[in-house]
Coordinates of C-alpha atoms in Angstrom, one line a residue:
M1 CA -36.2 -96.3 10.9
E2 CA -34.1 -93.3 11.0
L3 CA -32.2 -93.0 7.8
P4 CA -28.7 -91.7 8.8
I5 CA -29.2 -88.7 6.3
D6 CA -31.9 -86.1 6.8
Y7 CA -34.3 -85.2 3.9
M8 CA -33.1 -81.7 3.4
T9 CA -29.7 -83.0 2.5
L10 CA -30.6 -86.2 0.5
R11 CA -32.3 -83.3 -1.5
V12 CA -29.5 -80.9 -2.0
I13 CA -27.4 -83.8 -2.6
W14 CA -29.8 -85.3 -5.4
W15 CA -30.2 -81.6 -6.9
G16 CA -26.1 -81.1 -7.4
L17 CA -26.0 -85.2 -8.5
I18 CA -28.7 -84.4 -11.5
G19 CA -26.4 -81.2 -12.1
V20 CA -23.6 -83.6 -12.3
L21 CA -24.8 -85.9 -14.5
L22 CA -26.1 -83.2 -16.9
V23 CA -22.9 -81.6 -17.0
G24 CA -21.4 -85.1 -17.9
F25 CA -23.6 -85.8 -20.6
A26 CA -22.6 -82.2 -21.9
I27 CA -18.9 -82.9 -21.5
M28 CA -19.0 -86.3 -22.5
D29 CA -21.2 -86.3 -25.7
G30 CA -21.5 -82.7 -26.4
Y31 CA -18.0 -82.9 -28.1
A32 CA -19.3 -85.4 -30.4
L33 CA -22.4 -83.1 -31.1
G34 CA -19.8 -80.1 -31.7
T35 CA -18.0 -82.1 -34.0
L36 CA -20.5 -83.3 -36.0
A37 CA -21.9 -80.2 -36.0
S38 CA -18.5 -78.6 -37.5
L39 CA -18.2 -81.5 -40.1
P40 CA -19.1 -79.4 -43.0
F41 CA -16.7 -76.6 -42.4
I42 CA -13.6 -78.5 -41.5
A43 CA -13.4 -81.4 -43.6
K44 CA -13.4 -80.4 -47.5
T45 CA -12.7 -83.7 -49.0
D46 CA -14.0 -87.3 -48.3
E47 CA -11.1 -88.6 -46.5
E48 CA -11.0 -85.4 -44.4
R49 CA -14.6 -86.0 -43.4
R50 CA -14.2 -90.0 -42.8
A51 CA -11.3 -88.9 -40.3
V52 CA -13.4 -86.3 -38.5
I53 CA -16.2 -88.8 -38.2
N54 CA -13.6 -91.5 -36.8
T55 CA -12.3 -88.9 -34.1
V56 CA -15.7 -89.6 -32.1
S57 CA -17.1 -93.0 -33.7
A58 CA -15.5 -95.2 -31.0
T59 CA -16.9 -93.4 -28.2
W60 CA -20.2 -91.6 -28.9
E61 CA -22.3 -94.6 -28.2
G62 CA -20.7 -95.1 -24.7
N63 CA -21.1 -91.6 -24.0
Q64 CA -25.0 -91.9 -24.3
V65 CA -24.7 -93.9 -21.3
W66 CA -24.7 -90.2 -19.4
L67 CA -28.0 -89.0 -21.4
I68 CA -29.8 -92.4 -19.7
L69 CA -28.4 -91.7 -16.1
G70 CA -29.8 -88.0 -16.6
G71 CA -33.2 -89.2 -17.8
G72 CA -33.6 -92.3 -15.4
A73 CA -32.2 -89.9 -12.4
I74 CA -34.8 -87.5 -12.8
F75 CA -37.6 -89.9 -13.3
A76 CA -36.2 -91.9 -9.9
A77 CA -35.5 -88.7 -8.0
W78 CA -37.5 -85.9 -9.2
P79 CA -40.8 -87.3 -10.6
F80 CA -43.4 -84.1 -10.4
V81 CA -40.2 -82.4 -12.7
Y82 CA -39.9 -85.5 -14.9
A83 CA -43.7 -85.8 -15.5
V84 CA -44.0 -81.8 -16.1
S85 CA -40.9 -81.4 -18.2
F86 CA -41.7 -84.7 -20.6
S87 CA -45.3 -83.5 -21.0
G88 CA -44.2 -79.8 -21.9
F89 CA -41.5 -80.4 -23.9
Y90 CA -42.4 -83.6 -25.7
L91 CA -42.3 -82.5 -29.4
A92 CA -38.8 -80.7 -28.7
M93 CA -37.6 -84.1 -27.3
F94 CA -39.2 -86.1 -30.0
L95 CA -37.1 -83.8 -32.2
V96 CA -33.5 -83.9 -30.2
L97 CA -34.3 -88.1 -30.4
S98 CA -34.9 -88.2 -33.9
A99 CA -31.8 -86.0 -34.6
L100 CA -29.9 -88.4 -32.3
I101 CA -31.0 -91.3 -34.0
L102 CA -29.5 -89.9 -37.4
R103 CA -26.0 -90.3 -36.1
P104 CA -25.4 -94.1 -35.8
V105 CA -27.4 -94.6 -38.8
G106 CA -25.3 -92.1 -40.6
F107 CA -22.0 -93.7 -39.4
K108 CA -23.2 -96.9 -40.3
Y109 CA -24.4 -96.1 -43.8
R110 CA -22.4 -93.0 -45.2
S111 CA -19.8 -95.3 -46.8
K112 CA -21.6 -98.1 -48.0
R113 CA -21.9 -96.7 -51.3
P114 CA -19.2 -94.9 -53.1
G115 CA -21.3 -92.2 -54.8
K116 CA -20.7 -88.5 -53.5
A117 CA -24.2 -87.7 -53.8
W118 CA -25.0 -90.4 -51.1
R119 CA -22.0 -89.6 -48.7
R120 CA -22.9 -85.9 -49.0
N121 CA -26.1 -86.4 -47.9
W122 CA -25.1 -88.5 -45.1
D123 CA -22.7 -86.0 -44.1
W124 CA -25.6 -83.5 -44.0
A125 CA -27.6 -85.9 -41.7
L126 CA -24.4 -86.3 -39.4
F127 CA -24.3 -82.4 -39.2
V128 CA -27.9 -82.5 -38.2
G129 CA -27.5 -84.8 -35.3
G130 CA -25.0 -82.5 -33.9
F131 CA -26.2 -79.3 -34.6
V132 CA -30.3 -79.9 -34.0
P133 CA -29.5 -81.4 -30.2
A134 CA -26.9 -78.7 -29.4
L135 CA -29.8 -75.8 -30.5
V136 CA -32.7 -77.5 -28.6
F137 CA -30.8 -78.4 -25.7
G138 CA -30.0 -74.8 -24.8
V139 CA -33.6 -73.7 -25.8
A140 CA -34.9 -75.8 -23.6
V141 CA -32.4 -74.6 -20.7
G142 CA -34.0 -71.0 -22.2
N143 CA -37.4 -72.1 -21.4
V144 CA -36.4 -73.4 -17.5
L145 CA -35.3 -69.9 -17.0
Q146 CA -38.2 -68.3 -18.8
G147 CA -40.7 -70.2 -16.7
A148 CA -43.1 -72.8 -18.4
P149 CA -46.8 -72.5 -18.8
F150 CA -48.1 -74.8 -16.8
S151 CA -50.3 -75.7 -13.7
L152 CA -51.2 -78.5 -11.2
D153 CA -54.5 -79.0 -9.9
S154 CA -55.4 -80.5 -6.3
D155 CA -55.1 -84.0 -7.8
L156 CA -51.5 -82.9 -9.4
R157 CA -52.8 -83.1 -12.9
I158 CA -50.7 -81.3 -15.3
T159 CA -51.9 -78.8 -17.8
Y160 CA -50.5 -76.8 -20.2
H161 CA -51.5 -73.4 -21.6
D162 CA -51.1 -71.4 -24.6
L163 CA -48.9 -73.9 -26.5
F164 CA -48.6 -73.1 -30.3
L165 CA -48.5 -75.9 -32.9
G166 CA -48.1 -78.4 -29.9
G167 CA -45.8 -76.4 -28.1
L168 CA -42.8 -76.6 -30.3
L169 CA -42.6 -73.0 -32.1
G170 CA -43.7 -71.7 -28.9
L171 CA -40.5 -72.7 -27.1
F172 CA -38.5 -70.4 -29.3
S173 CA -38.6 -66.6 -28.1
P174 CA -35.4 -64.3 -28.4
F175 CA -33.9 -65.1 -25.0
T176 CA -34.3 -69.0 -25.6
V177 CA -33.0 -68.8 -29.1
L178 CA -29.8 -66.8 -27.5
C179 CA -29.5 -69.8 -25.1
G180 CA -29.7 -72.0 -28.0
L181 CA -27.0 -70.3 -29.9
T182 CA -25.0 -70.1 -26.7
S183 CA -25.2 -73.9 -26.5
V184 CA -24.5 -74.5 -30.0
A185 CA -21.3 -72.2 -29.8
M186 CA -20.1 -73.9 -26.5
L187 CA -20.5 -77.2 -27.8
L188 CA -18.8 -76.5 -31.2
V189 CA -15.7 -75.2 -29.2
Q190 CA -15.6 -78.2 -27.4
G191 CA -16.1 -80.3 -30.5
L192 CA -13.1 -78.7 -32.1
T193 CA -11.0 -78.8 -29.6
W194 CA -11.8 -82.5 -29.3
V195 CA -11.0 -82.8 -33.2
S196 CA -7.6 -80.9 -32.8
L197 CA -6.5 -83.3 -30.0
K198 CA -7.4 -86.2 -32.0
I199 CA -6.3 -85.8 -35.4
E200 CA -3.5 -85.6 -37.1
K201 CA -1.6 -82.5 -37.5
G202 CA -2.5 -80.7 -41.1
E203 CA -5.3 -78.8 -42.5
V204 CA -8.1 -80.4 -41.2
R205 CA -6.5 -79.8 -37.3
D206 CA -5.6 -76.3 -38.6
R207 CA -9.1 -75.4 -39.6
A208 CA -10.9 -76.8 -36.5
I209 CA -8.2 -74.4 -34.3
R210 CA -9.3 -71.7 -36.5
W211 CA -12.9 -72.2 -36.2
A212 CA -12.9 -73.1 -32.5
T213 CA -11.2 -69.6 -32.1
F214 CA -14.2 -68.4 -33.7
A215 CA -16.8 -70.1 -31.5
G216 CA -14.6 -69.7 -28.4
I217 CA -15.0 -65.6 -28.9
G218 CA -18.6 -66.3 -30.0
V219 CA -19.5 -68.1 -26.4
I220 CA -18.0 -65.3 -24.7
V221 CA -20.1 -62.6 -26.3
L222 CA -23.4 -64.7 -26.0
Y223 CA -23.1 -65.9 -22.4
A224 CA -22.5 -62.1 -21.7
L225 CA -25.8 -61.3 -23.7
G226 CA -27.5 -63.9 -21.6
G227 CA -26.2 -62.2 -18.7
L228 CA -27.6 -58.8 -19.4
F229 CA -30.8 -60.5 -20.3
L230 CA -31.1 -61.7 -16.9
A231 CA -29.8 -58.5 -15.4
F232 CA -32.0 -55.9 -17.0
G233 CA -34.9 -58.0 -18.8
D234 CA -37.9 -59.3 -16.8
L235 CA -36.9 -62.6 -16.3
G236 CA -36.5 -64.4 -12.9
Y237 CA -38.3 -65.8 -10.2
K238 CA -38.2 -66.2 -6.5
V239 CA -39.9 -67.8 -3.4
L240 CA -42.2 -65.7 -1.7
D241 CA -42.9 -68.0 1.1
A242 CA -41.2 -70.1 3.6
V243 CA -41.3 -73.7 2.6
A244 CA -40.5 -77.2 4.8
V245 CA -37.0 -77.9 3.4
D246 CA -37.9 -81.1 5.0
G247 CA -41.5 -81.8 4.7
P248 CA -43.1 -84.4 2.4
S249 CA -43.1 -83.6 -1.3
N250 CA -46.3 -81.8 -2.7
P251 CA -45.8 -79.3 -5.5
T252 CA -48.7 -77.0 -4.7
R253 CA -47.0 -76.1 -1.6
G254 CA -44.9 -72.8 -1.7
E255 CA -45.7 -70.2 -3.9
V256 CA -42.8 -68.6 -6.4
V257 CA -43.5 -65.1 -7.9
R258 CA -41.7 -63.4 -10.9
E259 CA -39.2 -60.6 -10.4
A260 CA -36.8 -59.3 -12.6
G261 CA -33.3 -60.2 -11.9
A262 CA -34.0 -62.3 -9.4
W263 CA -32.1 -65.1 -11.0
L264 CA -28.9 -63.3 -10.0
V265 CA -30.0 -62.7 -6.2
N266 CA -28.0 -65.8 -5.3
Y267 CA -24.8 -64.6 -6.1
G268 CA -25.5 -61.8 -3.5
K269 CA -26.2 -64.2 -0.9
Y270 CA -23.7 -67.0 -1.6
P271 CA -20.6 -65.3 -3.6
W272 CA -18.9 -68.8 -3.7
M273 CA -21.4 -69.0 -6.5
M274 CA -19.9 -66.4 -8.6
A275 CA -17.0 -69.3 -9.3
A276 CA -19.8 -70.9 -11.8
P277 CA -19.8 -68.0 -14.4
V278 CA -16.1 -66.7 -13.6
L279 CA -15.3 -70.2 -14.7
G280 CA -17.4 -70.1 -17.9
F281 CA -15.7 -66.9 -19.1
A282 CA -12.4 -68.0 -17.8
G283 CA -12.5 -71.5 -19.4
T284 CA -13.6 -70.3 -22.7
A285 CA -10.8 -67.5 -22.4
L286 CA -8.1 -70.3 -21.4
T287 CA -9.3 -72.0 -24.4
L288 CA -8.7 -69.4 -26.6
V289 CA -5.1 -69.0 -25.1
A290 CA -4.2 -72.8 -25.7
L291 CA -5.4 -72.5 -29.0
R292 CA -3.1 -69.7 -29.6
F293 CA -0.5 -71.8 -28.6
K294 CA -1.6 -75.4 -29.9
A295 CA -2.0 -76.7 -27.1
D296 CA -4.5 -79.3 -28.0
P297 CA -5.0 -81.0 -24.6
W298 CA -5.2 -78.2 -22.1
A299 CA -7.5 -76.9 -25.0
F300 CA -9.8 -79.3 -24.2
I301 CA -9.6 -79.3 -20.7
A302 CA -10.2 -75.5 -20.5
A303 CA -13.5 -76.3 -22.9
S304 CA -14.8 -78.7 -20.2
L305 CA -14.1 -76.5 -17.6
A306 CA -16.0 -73.5 -19.4
V307 CA -19.0 -76.0 -19.9
F308 CA -18.7 -76.9 -16.4
G309 CA -19.1 -73.4 -15.5
I310 CA -21.9 -72.3 -17.9
I311 CA -24.1 -75.3 -17.2
G312 CA -23.6 -74.9 -13.6
S313 CA -24.3 -70.8 -13.4
V314 CA -27.8 -71.8 -14.4
G315 CA -28.3 -74.3 -11.6
L316 CA -26.9 -72.1 -8.9
S317 CA -28.8 -69.1 -10.3
M318 CA -31.9 -70.9 -9.8
F319 CA -31.5 -72.7 -6.5
P320 CA -33.8 -74.0 -4.8
I321 CA -36.1 -73.9 -8.0
I322 CA -36.0 -76.5 -10.6
L323 CA -38.8 -75.3 -13.0
P324 CA -41.1 -72.1 -12.5
S325 CA -44.5 -71.8 -13.2
S326 CA -45.0 -68.8 -15.8
I327 CA -48.9 -68.8 -15.2
D328 CA -49.6 -70.4 -11.7
A329 CA -47.4 -69.1 -8.4
H330 CA -48.5 -72.5 -6.4
S331 CA -47.3 -75.0 -9.3
S332 CA -43.9 -74.0 -9.4
L333 CA -41.5 -76.9 -8.7
L334 CA -38.7 -76.9 -6.0
V335 CA -35.9 -78.7 -4.5
W336 CA -38.0 -78.9 -1.5
N337 CA -41.6 -79.7 -3.2
A338 CA -41.0 -82.0 -5.7
S339 CA -38.7 -85.0 -4.8
S340 CA -39.3 -88.7 -4.0
S341 CA -39.4 -89.6 -0.8
H342 CA -36.7 -89.7 2.2
S343 CA -36.2 -93.7 1.7
T344 CA -36.1 -93.3 -2.0
L345 CA -33.5 -90.9 -2.4
F346 CA -31.1 -92.6 0.3
T347 CA -31.5 -96.0 -1.4
M348 CA -30.9 -94.6 -5.0
L349 CA -27.7 -92.7 -3.4
L350 CA -26.5 -95.9 -2.2
V351 CA -26.5 -97.5 -5.4
T352 CA -24.9 -94.1 -6.9
V353 CA -21.8 -94.7 -4.8
V354 CA -21.8 -98.1 -5.9
F355 CA -22.0 -97.8 -9.6
L356 CA -20.7 -94.3 -10.4
P357 CA -17.3 -94.9 -9.9
I358 CA -17.4 -98.2 -12.1
V359 CA -18.8 -95.9 -15.0
L360 CA -16.1 -93.2 -14.6
L361 CA -13.3 -96.0 -14.2
Y362 CA -14.5 -98.0 -17.3
T363 CA -14.9 -94.7 -19.1
A364 CA -11.4 -93.4 -18.4
W365 CA -10.2 -97.1 -19.4
V366 CA -11.7 -96.6 -22.8
Y367 CA -10.2 -93.5 -23.2
K368 CA -6.4 -94.5 -22.3
V369 CA -7.2 -97.2 -24.9
L370 CA -8.3 -95.3 -27.6
F371 CA -5.9 -92.8 -26.9
G372 CA -4.1 -91.1 -30.2
R373 CA -4.3 -89.2 -33.3
I374 CA -6.5 -90.6 -35.9
E375 CA -4.4 -90.5 -39.5
I376 CA -5.4 -90.3 -43.2
K377 CA -3.6 -93.2 -44.2
Q378 CA -5.2 -95.3 -41.4
L379 CA -8.3 -94.9 -43.4
K380 CA -7.1 -97.4 -46.1
T381 CA -6.0 -99.7 -44.0
N382 CA -7.9 -99.8 -40.6
P383 CA -10.9 -101.8 -41.0
D384 CA -12.3 -100.8 -38.1
L385 CA -12.7 -97.3 -38.9
Y386 CA -15.6 -96.2 -40.8

């Protein structure tokens, strides 16, 4: 049966949808990671720390849906990408999941005992639960841009090469650490603008605005340094030969070569793509302006737009490459050679058209119901607060 949408178009649609899901996770759960990563710096007393925790405690669990959706969509739409990335980055993902587990445990157990040492230790656990995922996610993006040391044989079996200590420490290089720090700064801005929006006016809000300003300046500097790395370093890959965009998926079909500066070529071929990095810089700059005037809603919206632009610039720079191999040109994964079948992508699209709006509507309703600032006095009267 001939499907109403051709294979090439479906591949591009799902490449875009995966990007939307990843950006959705970065925005919706990123502010929670950023908030917890800022906990030791913006909250001085036990009551202040409780208030900051309660700005995210009511919504963080629902926001995990975006992580699950993203992982599930990659598994179904891009099975080769899922297999290669989850195999090579296994220990890094285990580290992220271990840190994320600290978050619900910290929420539940922190206030079970009144001891200062007990609560202080859980506060640091919550900090780890926010900082480590933010750092490792950025490092992972850096490794994708840098290329992963994997190869595929004729039976499509994956082999990773030169993995130091199981591949964990091998993920860290000057460029990937820069990407990790950019991610931390970006999500700190997201989290701190959320705190300024959700907490009562006072010292904690003022500290959040002050730290968000520093983090915002850091985002601009680090993001610009990342661009200089791509422009003048030895990073970059390009597709060497013509690949049938509507042919059957076979990751060994197509050759990718390393070429310095190649990640910036798309911006010359498709000038509209410049909107993404411009949005990354402009969104952060608008955040700083909104923070200066204490326009909390606008600061959070601008920070979210910056996240969209920064993450979007990575995907647009790499298109049509998804995950390049740094050691085997024929093993690199492309939009055109690593997707599921035509019928699978079409069926998934139908399901997405039905259920993604439901998720968005439910999320909007939850935030409408929970709208309002957290007040310190509520910690003593509201039994639903941690």
